[in-house]
Short mmCIF file of N, CA and C in Angstrom, two decimals:
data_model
loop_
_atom_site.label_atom_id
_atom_site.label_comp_id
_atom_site.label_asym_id
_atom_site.label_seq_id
_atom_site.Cartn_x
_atom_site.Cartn_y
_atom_site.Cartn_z
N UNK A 11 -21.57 -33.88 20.06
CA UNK A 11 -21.52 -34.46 18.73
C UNK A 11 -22.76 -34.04 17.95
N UNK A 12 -22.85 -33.52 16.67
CA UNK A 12 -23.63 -32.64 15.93
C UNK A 12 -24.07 -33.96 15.18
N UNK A 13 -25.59 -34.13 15.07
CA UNK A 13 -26.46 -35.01 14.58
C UNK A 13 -26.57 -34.38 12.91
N UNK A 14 -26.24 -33.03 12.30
CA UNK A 14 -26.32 -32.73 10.89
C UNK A 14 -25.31 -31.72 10.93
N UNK A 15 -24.79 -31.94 10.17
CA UNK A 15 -23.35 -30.35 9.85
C UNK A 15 -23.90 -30.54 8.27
N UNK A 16 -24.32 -29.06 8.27
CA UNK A 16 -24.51 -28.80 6.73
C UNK A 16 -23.43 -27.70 6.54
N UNK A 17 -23.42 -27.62 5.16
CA UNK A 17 -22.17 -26.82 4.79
C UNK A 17 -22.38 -26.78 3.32
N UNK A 18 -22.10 -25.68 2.38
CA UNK A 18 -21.44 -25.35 1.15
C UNK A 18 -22.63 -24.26 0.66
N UNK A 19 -22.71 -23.71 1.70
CA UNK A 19 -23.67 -21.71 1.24
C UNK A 19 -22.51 -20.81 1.05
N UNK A 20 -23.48 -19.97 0.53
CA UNK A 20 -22.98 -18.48 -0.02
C UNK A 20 -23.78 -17.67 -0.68
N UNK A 21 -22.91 -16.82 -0.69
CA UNK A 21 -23.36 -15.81 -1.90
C UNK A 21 -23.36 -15.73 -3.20
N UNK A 22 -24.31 -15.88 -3.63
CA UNK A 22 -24.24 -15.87 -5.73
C UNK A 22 -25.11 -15.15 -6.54
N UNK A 23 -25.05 -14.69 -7.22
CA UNK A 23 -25.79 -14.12 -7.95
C UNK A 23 -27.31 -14.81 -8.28
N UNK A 24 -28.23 -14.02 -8.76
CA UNK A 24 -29.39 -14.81 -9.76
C UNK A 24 -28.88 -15.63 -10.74
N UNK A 25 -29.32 -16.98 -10.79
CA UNK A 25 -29.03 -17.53 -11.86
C UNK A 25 -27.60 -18.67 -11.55
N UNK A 26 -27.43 -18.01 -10.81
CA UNK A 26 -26.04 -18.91 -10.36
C UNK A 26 -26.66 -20.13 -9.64
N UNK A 27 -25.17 -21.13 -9.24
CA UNK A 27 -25.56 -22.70 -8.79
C UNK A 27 -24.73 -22.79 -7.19
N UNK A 28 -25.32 -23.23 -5.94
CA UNK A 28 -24.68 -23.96 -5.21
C UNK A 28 -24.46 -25.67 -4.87
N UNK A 29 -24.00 -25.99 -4.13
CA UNK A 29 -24.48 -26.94 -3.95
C UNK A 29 -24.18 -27.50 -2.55
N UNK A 30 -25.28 -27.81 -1.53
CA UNK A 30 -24.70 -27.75 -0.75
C UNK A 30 -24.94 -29.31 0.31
N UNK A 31 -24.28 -29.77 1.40
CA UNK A 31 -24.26 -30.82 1.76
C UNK A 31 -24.42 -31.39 3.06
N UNK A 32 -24.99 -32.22 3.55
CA UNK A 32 -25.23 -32.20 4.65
C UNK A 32 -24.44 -33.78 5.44
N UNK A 33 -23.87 -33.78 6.46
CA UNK A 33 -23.49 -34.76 6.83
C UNK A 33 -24.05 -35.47 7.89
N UNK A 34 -24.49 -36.86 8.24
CA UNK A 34 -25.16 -37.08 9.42
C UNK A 34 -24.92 -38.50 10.27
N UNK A 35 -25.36 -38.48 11.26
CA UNK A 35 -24.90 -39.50 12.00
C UNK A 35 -25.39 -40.61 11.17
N UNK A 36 -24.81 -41.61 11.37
CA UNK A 36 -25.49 -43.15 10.61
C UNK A 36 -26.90 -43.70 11.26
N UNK A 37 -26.52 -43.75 12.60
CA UNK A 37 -28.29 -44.03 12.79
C UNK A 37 -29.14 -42.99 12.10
N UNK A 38 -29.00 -42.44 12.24
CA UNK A 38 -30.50 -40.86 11.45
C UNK A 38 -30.04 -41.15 9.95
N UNK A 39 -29.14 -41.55 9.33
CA UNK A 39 -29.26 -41.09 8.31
C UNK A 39 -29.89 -42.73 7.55
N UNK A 40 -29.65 -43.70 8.25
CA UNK A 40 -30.21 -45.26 8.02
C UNK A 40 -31.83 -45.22 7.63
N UNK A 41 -32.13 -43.83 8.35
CA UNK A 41 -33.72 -44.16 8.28
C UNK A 41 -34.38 -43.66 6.69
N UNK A 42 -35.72 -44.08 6.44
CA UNK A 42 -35.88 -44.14 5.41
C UNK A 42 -35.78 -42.73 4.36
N UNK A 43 -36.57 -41.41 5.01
CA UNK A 43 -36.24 -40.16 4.44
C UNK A 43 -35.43 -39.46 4.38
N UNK A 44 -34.91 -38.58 4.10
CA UNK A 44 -34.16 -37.53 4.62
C UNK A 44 -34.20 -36.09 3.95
N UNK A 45 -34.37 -34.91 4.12
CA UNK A 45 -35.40 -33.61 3.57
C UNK A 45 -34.08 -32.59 4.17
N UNK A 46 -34.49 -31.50 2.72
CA UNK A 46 -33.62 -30.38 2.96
C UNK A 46 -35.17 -29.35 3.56
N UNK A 47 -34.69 -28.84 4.04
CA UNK A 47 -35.62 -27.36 4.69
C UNK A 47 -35.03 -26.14 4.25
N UNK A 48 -35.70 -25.16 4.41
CA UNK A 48 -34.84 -23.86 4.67
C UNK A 48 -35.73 -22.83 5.08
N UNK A 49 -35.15 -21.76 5.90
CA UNK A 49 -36.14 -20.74 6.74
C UNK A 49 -35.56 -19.39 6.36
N UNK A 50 -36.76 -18.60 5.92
CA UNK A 50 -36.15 -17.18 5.56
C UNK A 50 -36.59 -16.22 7.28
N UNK A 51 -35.74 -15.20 7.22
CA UNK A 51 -36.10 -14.10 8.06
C UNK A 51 -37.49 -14.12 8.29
N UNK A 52 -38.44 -14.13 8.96
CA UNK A 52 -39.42 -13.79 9.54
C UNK A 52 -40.65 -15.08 8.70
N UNK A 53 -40.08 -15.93 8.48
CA UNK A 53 -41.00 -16.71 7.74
C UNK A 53 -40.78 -18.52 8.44
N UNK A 54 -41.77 -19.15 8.24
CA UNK A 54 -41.79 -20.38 8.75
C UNK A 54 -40.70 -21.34 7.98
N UNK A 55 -40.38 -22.87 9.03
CA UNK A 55 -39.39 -23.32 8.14
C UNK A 55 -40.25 -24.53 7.28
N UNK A 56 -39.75 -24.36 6.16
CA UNK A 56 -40.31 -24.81 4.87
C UNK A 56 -39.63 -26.28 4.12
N UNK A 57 -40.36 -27.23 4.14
CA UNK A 57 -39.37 -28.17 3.48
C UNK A 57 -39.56 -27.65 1.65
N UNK A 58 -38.01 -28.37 1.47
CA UNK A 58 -37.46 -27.99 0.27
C UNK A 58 -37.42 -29.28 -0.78
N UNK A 59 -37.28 -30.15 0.09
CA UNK A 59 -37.08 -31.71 -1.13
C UNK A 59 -36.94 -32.80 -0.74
N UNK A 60 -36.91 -34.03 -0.78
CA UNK A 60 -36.56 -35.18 0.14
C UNK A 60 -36.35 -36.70 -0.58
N UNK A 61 -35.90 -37.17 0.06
CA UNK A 61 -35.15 -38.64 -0.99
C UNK A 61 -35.56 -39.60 0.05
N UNK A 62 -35.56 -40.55 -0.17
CA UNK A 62 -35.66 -42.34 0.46
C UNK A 62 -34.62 -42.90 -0.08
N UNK A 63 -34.17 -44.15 0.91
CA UNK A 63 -33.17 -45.04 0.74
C UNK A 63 -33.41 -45.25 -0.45
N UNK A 64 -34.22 -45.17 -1.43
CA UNK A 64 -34.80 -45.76 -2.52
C UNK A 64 -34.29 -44.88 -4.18
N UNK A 65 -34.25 -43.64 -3.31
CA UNK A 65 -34.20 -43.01 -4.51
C UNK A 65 -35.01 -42.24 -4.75
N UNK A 66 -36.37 -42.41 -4.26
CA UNK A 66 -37.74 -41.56 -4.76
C UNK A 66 -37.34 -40.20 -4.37
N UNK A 67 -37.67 -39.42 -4.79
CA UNK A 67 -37.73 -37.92 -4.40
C UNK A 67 -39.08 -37.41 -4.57
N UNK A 68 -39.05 -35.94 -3.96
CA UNK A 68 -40.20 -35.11 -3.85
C UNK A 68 -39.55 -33.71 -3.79
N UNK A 69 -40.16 -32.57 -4.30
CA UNK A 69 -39.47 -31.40 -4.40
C UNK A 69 -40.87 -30.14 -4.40
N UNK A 70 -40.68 -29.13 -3.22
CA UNK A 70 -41.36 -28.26 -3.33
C UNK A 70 -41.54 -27.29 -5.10
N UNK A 71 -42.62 -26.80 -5.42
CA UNK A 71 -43.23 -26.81 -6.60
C UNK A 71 -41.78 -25.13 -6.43
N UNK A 72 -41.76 -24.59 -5.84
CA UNK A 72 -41.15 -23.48 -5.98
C UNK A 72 -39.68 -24.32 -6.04
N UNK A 73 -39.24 -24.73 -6.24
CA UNK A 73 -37.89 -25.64 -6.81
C UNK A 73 -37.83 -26.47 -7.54
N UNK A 74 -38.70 -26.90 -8.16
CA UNK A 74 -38.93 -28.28 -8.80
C UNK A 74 -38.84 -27.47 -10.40
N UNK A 75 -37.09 -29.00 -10.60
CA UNK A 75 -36.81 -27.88 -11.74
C UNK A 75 -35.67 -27.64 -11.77
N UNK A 76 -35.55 -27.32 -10.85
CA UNK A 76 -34.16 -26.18 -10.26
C UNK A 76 -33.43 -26.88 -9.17
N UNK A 77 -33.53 -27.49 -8.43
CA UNK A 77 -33.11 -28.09 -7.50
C UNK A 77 -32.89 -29.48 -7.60
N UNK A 78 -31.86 -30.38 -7.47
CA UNK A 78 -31.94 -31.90 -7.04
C UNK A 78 -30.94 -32.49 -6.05
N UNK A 79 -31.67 -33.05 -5.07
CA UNK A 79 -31.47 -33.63 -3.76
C UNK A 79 -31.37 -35.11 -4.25
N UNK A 80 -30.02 -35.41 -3.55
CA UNK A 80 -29.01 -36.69 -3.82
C UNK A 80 -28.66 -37.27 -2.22
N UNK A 81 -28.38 -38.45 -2.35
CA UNK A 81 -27.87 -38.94 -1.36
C UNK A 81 -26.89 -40.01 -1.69
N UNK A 82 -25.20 -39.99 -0.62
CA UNK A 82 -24.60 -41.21 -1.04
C UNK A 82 -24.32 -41.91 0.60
N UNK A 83 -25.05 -43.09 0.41
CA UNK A 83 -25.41 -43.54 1.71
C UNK A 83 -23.98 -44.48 2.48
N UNK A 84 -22.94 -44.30 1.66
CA UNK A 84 -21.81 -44.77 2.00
C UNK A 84 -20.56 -43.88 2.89
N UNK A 85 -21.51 -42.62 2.34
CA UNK A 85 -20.71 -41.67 3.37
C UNK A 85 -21.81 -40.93 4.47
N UNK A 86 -22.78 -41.16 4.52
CA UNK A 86 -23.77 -40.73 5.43
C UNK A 86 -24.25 -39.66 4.95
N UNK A 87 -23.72 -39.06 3.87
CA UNK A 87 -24.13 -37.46 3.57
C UNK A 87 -24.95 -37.22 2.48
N UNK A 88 -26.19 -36.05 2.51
CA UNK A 88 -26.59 -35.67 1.64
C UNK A 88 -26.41 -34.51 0.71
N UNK A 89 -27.02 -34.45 -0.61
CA UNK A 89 -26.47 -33.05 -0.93
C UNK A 89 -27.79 -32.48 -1.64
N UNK A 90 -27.51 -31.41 -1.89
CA UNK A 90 -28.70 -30.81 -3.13
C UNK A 90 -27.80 -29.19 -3.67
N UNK A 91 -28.16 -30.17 -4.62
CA UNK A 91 -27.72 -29.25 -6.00
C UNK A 91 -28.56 -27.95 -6.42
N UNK A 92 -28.07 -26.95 -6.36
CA UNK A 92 -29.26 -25.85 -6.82
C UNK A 92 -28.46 -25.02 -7.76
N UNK A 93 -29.66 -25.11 -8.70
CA UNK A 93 -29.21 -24.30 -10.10
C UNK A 93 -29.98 -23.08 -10.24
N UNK A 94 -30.20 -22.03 -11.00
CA UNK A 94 -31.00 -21.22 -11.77
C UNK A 94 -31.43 -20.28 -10.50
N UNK A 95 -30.66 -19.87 -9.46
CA UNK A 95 -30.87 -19.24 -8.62
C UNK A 95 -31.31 -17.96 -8.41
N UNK A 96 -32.63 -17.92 -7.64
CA UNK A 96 -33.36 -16.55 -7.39
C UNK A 96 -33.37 -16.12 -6.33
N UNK A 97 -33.89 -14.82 -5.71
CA UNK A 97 -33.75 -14.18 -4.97
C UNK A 97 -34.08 -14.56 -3.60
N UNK A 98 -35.58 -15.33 -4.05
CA UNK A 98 -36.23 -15.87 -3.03
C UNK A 98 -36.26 -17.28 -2.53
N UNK A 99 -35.06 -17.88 -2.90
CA UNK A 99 -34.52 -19.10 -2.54
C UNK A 99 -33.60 -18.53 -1.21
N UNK A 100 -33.10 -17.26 -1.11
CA UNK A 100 -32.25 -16.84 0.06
C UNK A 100 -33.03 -17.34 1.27
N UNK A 101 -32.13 -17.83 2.24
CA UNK A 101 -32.69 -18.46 3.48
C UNK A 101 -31.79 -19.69 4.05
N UNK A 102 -31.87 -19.48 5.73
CA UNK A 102 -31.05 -20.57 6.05
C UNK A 102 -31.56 -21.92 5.77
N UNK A 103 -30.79 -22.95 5.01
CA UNK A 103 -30.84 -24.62 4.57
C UNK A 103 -30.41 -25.69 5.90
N UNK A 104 -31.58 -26.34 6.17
CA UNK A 104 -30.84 -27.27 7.24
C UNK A 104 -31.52 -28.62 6.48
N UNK A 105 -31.11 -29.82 6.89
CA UNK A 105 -31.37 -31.31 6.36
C UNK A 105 -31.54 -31.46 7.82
N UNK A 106 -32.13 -32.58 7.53
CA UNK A 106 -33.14 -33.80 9.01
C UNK A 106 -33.87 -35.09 8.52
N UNK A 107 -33.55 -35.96 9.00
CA UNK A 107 -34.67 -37.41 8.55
C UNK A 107 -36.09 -36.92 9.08
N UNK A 108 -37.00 -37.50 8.56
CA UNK A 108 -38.43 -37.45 8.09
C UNK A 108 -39.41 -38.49 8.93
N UNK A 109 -38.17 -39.58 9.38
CA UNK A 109 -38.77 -40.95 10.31
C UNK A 109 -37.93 -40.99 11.33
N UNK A 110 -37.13 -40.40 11.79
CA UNK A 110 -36.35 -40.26 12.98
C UNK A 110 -36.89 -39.67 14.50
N UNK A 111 -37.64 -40.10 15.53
CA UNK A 111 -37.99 -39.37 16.34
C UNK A 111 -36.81 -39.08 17.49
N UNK A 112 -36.75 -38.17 18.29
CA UNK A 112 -36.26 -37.26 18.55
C UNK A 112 -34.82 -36.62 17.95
N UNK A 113 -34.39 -36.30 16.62
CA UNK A 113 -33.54 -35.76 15.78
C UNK A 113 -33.61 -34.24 16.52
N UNK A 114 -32.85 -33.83 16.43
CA UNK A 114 -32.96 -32.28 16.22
C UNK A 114 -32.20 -31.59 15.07
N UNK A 115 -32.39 -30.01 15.53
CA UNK A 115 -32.21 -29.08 14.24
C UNK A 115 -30.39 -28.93 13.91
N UNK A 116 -29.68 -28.89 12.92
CA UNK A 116 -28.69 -28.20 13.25
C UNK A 116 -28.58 -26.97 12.95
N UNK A 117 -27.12 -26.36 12.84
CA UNK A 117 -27.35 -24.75 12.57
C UNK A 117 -27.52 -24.40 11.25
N UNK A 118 -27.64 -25.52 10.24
CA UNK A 118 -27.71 -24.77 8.94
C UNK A 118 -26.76 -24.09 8.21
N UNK A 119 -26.94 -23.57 7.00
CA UNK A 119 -26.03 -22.92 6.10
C UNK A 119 -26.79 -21.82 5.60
N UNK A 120 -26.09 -20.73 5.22
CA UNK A 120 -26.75 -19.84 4.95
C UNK A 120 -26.66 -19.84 3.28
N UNK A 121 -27.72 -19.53 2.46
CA UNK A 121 -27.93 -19.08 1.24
C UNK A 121 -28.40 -17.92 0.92
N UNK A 122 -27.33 -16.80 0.12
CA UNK A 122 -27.60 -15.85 0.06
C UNK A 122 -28.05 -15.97 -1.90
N UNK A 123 -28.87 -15.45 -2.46
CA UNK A 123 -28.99 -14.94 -3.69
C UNK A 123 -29.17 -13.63 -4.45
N UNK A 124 -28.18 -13.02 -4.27
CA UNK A 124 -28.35 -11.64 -4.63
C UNK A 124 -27.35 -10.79 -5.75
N UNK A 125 -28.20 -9.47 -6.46
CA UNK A 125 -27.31 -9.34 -7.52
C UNK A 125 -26.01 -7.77 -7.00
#
């Protein structure tokens, strides 16, 4: 049983929008954070944005703007919306809680941005 199934990557142009979503177990997803990541080819994995039961968000400065991370806590799932898409947003997207100890990774979605 998969603790995050993310899903809704692709391929799009610059400038174009995905949006993509992550689904998760109810215990992990009960807890207070929950953060999109994403890891390019040969590069470390990077958080991307993150929400609280609350609502608050936080968004890396290279997305902020362009990106907004939602949560509807009635279906366990999160999403984030990405608009104004560049090149260097390409990279696999995985979600994970922030206060959850031992969570692990899932496989992610791939985001491609290219013209």
């Amino acid at each position: 049983q998969a603790q995050f199934v993310e899903s809704g990557g692709g391929l799009v142009q610059p400038g174009g929008s995905l949006r993509l979503s992550c689904a998760a177990s109810v215990s992990i997803f009960s807890t207070d954070r929950m953060a999109w990541y994403r890891q390019a080819p040969g590069n470390q994995r990077e958080l991307v944005a993150c929400i609280s039961s609350s609502g608050r968000t936080n968004y890396a400065d290279s997305v902020k703007g362009r990106f907004t991370i939602s949560r509807d806590n009635a279906k366990s799932t999160m999403y984030l919306q990405m608009n104004s898409l560049k090149p260097e947003d390409t990279a696999v997207y995985y979600c994970n809680s922030m206060d959850y100890s031992g969570s692990s990774w899932g496989q992610g979605t791939q985001v491609t941005v290219s013209s």
